[in-house]
Amino acid sequence: MEDEREALTLVARKPSFSLPTACPNCLPVYIYLKFANIPFTLEFNLIHPDSDQIPFVESGDYVAYNNENGGVLQKLKEDGIVDLDAEVSSIPEWVSFKAMVSHGLLMQSCMNYG
């Protein structure tokens, strides 16, 4: 599906405050797609700006609406379009625990010498 998939389009509310979209529901979807390095175009729905379906992502016949169970991001994950957490589950939990402990010990030693 990846090779034949059309480009994604994120339909959001208009920009404001120097942000790509001022909508608190749209901005997380925008940032998620940017973090995932997924190419997409950003379009604005000016006809029905208060629709509960905004934001939504479309690609050809595929559409993931905000008002579906779990919202846009959950739908994109379930359908295998994008999932930033996919590889995280393969990392053992002790790795993150070790990093937190090491960071805490480093911070404590810096405070003792500072």
mmCIF file of C-alpha atoms in Angstrom:
data_model
loop_
_atom_site.group_PDB
_atom_site.id
_atom_site.type_symbol
_atom_site.label_atom_id
_atom_site.label_comp_id
_atom_site.label_asym_id
_atom_site.label_seq_id
_atom_site.Cartn_x
_atom_site.Cartn_y
_atom_site.Cartn_z
ATOM 1 C CA MET A 1 0.000 0.000 0.000
ATOM 2 C CA GLU A 2 2.881 2.376 0.707
ATOM 3 C CA ASP A 3 4.115 2.504 -2.889
ATOM 4 C CA GLU A 4 0.665 2.979 -4.366
ATOM 5 C CA ARG A 5 -0.606 5.332 -1.655
ATOM 6 C CA GLU A 6 -1.511 8.812 -2.780
ATOM 7 C CA ALA A 7 -0.177 11.838 -0.928
ATOM 8 C CA LEU A 8 -1.851 12.619 2.379
ATOM 9 C CA THR A 9 -3.820 15.809 2.889
ATOM 10 C CA LEU A 10 -4.489 17.173 6.363
ATOM 11 C CA VAL A 11 -7.638 19.286 6.413
ATOM 12 C CA ALA A 12 -7.566 21.619 9.399
ATOM 13 C CA ARG A 13 -8.818 24.945 10.652
ATOM 14 C CA LYS A 14 -7.121 28.157 9.553
ATOM 15 C CA PRO A 15 -3.753 29.310 10.932
ATOM 16 C CA SER A 16 -3.341 31.952 13.616
ATOM 17 C CA PHE A 17 -0.839 33.075 16.248
ATOM 18 C CA SER A 18 2.015 32.226 13.809
ATOM 19 C CA LEU A 19 1.003 28.548 13.994
ATOM 20 C CA PRO A 20 0.133 26.383 10.980
ATOM 21 C CA THR A 21 -3.303 25.900 12.568
ATOM 22 C CA ALA A 22 -4.715 27.531 15.673
ATOM 23 C CA CYS A 23 -7.047 24.629 16.409
ATOM 24 C CA PRO A 24 -6.105 22.631 19.535
ATOM 25 C CA ASN A 25 -7.438 19.465 17.858
ATOM 26 C CA CYS A 26 -5.657 20.029 14.542
ATOM 27 C CA LEU A 27 -2.204 21.015 15.799
ATOM 28 C CA PRO A 28 -1.348 17.615 17.383
ATOM 29 C CA VAL A 29 -2.178 15.843 14.108
ATOM 30 C CA TYR A 30 -0.002 18.319 12.194
ATOM 31 C CA ILE A 31 2.922 17.825 14.614
ATOM 32 C CA TYR A 32 2.513 14.019 14.613
ATOM 33 C CA LEU A 33 2.715 13.862 10.814
ATOM 34 C CA LYS A 34 5.771 16.164 10.857
ATOM 35 C CA PHE A 35 7.536 13.999 13.475
ATOM 36 C CA ALA A 36 6.787 10.902 11.410
ATOM 37 C CA ASN A 37 8.314 12.554 8.306
ATOM 38 C CA ILE A 38 5.159 11.770 6.357
ATOM 39 C CA PRO A 39 4.786 14.059 3.344
ATOM 40 C CA PHE A 40 1.404 15.778 3.412
ATOM 41 C CA THR A 41 -0.285 18.924 2.246
ATOM 42 C CA LEU A 42 -2.162 21.200 4.593
ATOM 43 C CA GLU A 43 -5.542 22.503 3.481
ATOM 44 C CA PHE A 44 -8.098 24.554 5.345
ATOM 45 C CA ASN A 45 -11.836 23.956 5.489
ATOM 46 C CA LEU A 46 -13.335 27.431 5.244
ATOM 47 C CA ILE A 47 -16.813 26.240 4.238
ATOM 48 C CA HIS A 48 -17.578 24.277 7.440
ATOM 49 C CA PRO A 49 -14.935 25.469 9.938
ATOM 50 C CA ASP A 50 -16.910 24.259 12.968
ATOM 51 C CA SER A 51 -17.414 20.697 11.740
ATOM 52 C CA ASP A 52 -16.666 18.016 14.336
ATOM 53 C CA GLN A 53 -14.938 16.000 11.587
ATOM 54 C CA ILE A 54 -12.046 18.493 11.452
ATOM 55 C CA PRO A 55 -9.201 17.673 11.475
ATOM 56 C CA PHE A 56 -9.239 14.845 9.002
ATOM 57 C CA VAL A 57 -6.654 13.181 6.810
ATOM 58 C CA GLU A 58 -7.475 12.029 3.316
ATOM 59 C CA SER A 59 -5.616 10.166 0.617
ATOM 60 C CA GLY A 60 -7.588 9.159 -2.453
ATOM 61 C CA ASP A 61 -10.613 7.199 -1.182
ATOM 62 C CA TYR A 62 -9.169 6.886 2.343
ATOM 63 C CA VAL A 63 -10.356 9.334 5.024
ATOM 64 C CA ALA A 64 -9.625 9.388 8.771
ATOM 65 C CA TYR A 65 -12.034 11.707 10.593
ATOM 66 C CA ASN A 66 -11.589 13.328 13.979
ATOM 67 C CA ASN A 67 -15.005 12.184 15.201
ATOM 68 C CA GLU A 68 -14.270 8.468 14.669
ATOM 69 C CA ASN A 69 -13.363 6.269 17.654
ATOM 70 C CA GLY A 70 -9.999 7.419 18.938
ATOM 71 C CA GLY A 71 -9.766 10.308 16.499
ATOM 72 C CA VAL A 72 -7.509 10.847 13.506
ATOM 73 C CA LEU A 73 -4.260 9.631 15.051
ATOM 74 C CA GLN A 74 -5.759 6.378 16.317
ATOM 75 C CA LYS A 75 -7.333 5.705 12.919
ATOM 76 C CA LEU A 76 -3.990 6.342 11.155
ATOM 77 C CA LYS A 77 -2.293 3.896 13.552
ATOM 78 C CA GLU A 78 -4.967 1.203 13.199
ATOM 79 C CA ASP A 79 -4.895 1.402 9.403
ATOM 80 C CA GLY A 80 -1.083 1.195 9.273
ATOM 81 C CA ILE A 81 -0.612 4.628 7.721
ATOM 82 C CA VAL A 82 1.690 6.001 10.429
ATOM 83 C CA ASP A 83 2.604 4.865 13.951
ATOM 84 C CA LEU A 84 5.472 6.527 15.794
ATOM 85 C CA ASP A 85 5.132 3.981 18.618
ATOM 86 C CA ALA A 86 5.523 0.905 16.406
ATOM 87 C CA GLU A 87 9.215 0.344 17.138
ATOM 88 C CA VAL A 88 9.131 1.562 20.727
ATOM 89 C CA SER A 89 7.384 -1.597 21.934
ATOM 90 C CA SER A 90 10.383 -3.658 20.823
ATOM 91 C CA ILE A 91 12.647 -1.844 23.323
ATOM 92 C CA PRO A 92 12.684 -3.496 26.758
ATOM 93 C CA GLU A 93 11.250 -1.433 29.624
ATOM 94 C CA TRP A 94 14.474 -1.682 31.603
ATOM 95 C CA VAL A 95 16.284 0.452 28.996
ATOM 96 C CA SER A 96 14.147 3.496 29.771
ATOM 97 C CA PHE A 97 14.392 2.771 33.508
ATOM 98 C CA LYS A 98 18.186 2.582 33.255
ATOM 99 C CA ALA A 99 18.252 5.899 31.392
ATOM 100 C CA MET A 100 16.127 7.567 34.085
ATOM 101 C CA VAL A 101 18.316 6.193 36.886
ATOM 102 C CA SER A 102 21.527 7.191 35.102
ATOM 103 C CA HIS A 103 20.191 10.685 34.479
ATOM 104 C CA GLY A 104 19.102 10.986 38.115
ATOM 105 C CA LEU A 105 22.519 9.862 39.377
ATOM 106 C CA LEU A 106 24.237 12.298 37.015
ATOM 107 C CA MET A 107 22.048 15.170 38.182
ATOM 108 C CA GLN A 108 22.650 14.253 41.821
ATOM 109 C CA SER A 109 26.432 14.128 41.343
ATOM 110 C CA CYS A 110 26.361 17.504 39.583
ATOM 111 C CA MET A 111 24.433 18.999 42.493
ATOM 112 C CA ASN A 112 26.928 17.581 45.006
ATOM 113 C CA TYR A 113 29.883 19.157 43.183
ATOM 114 C CA GLY A 114 28.097 22.426 42.317
#
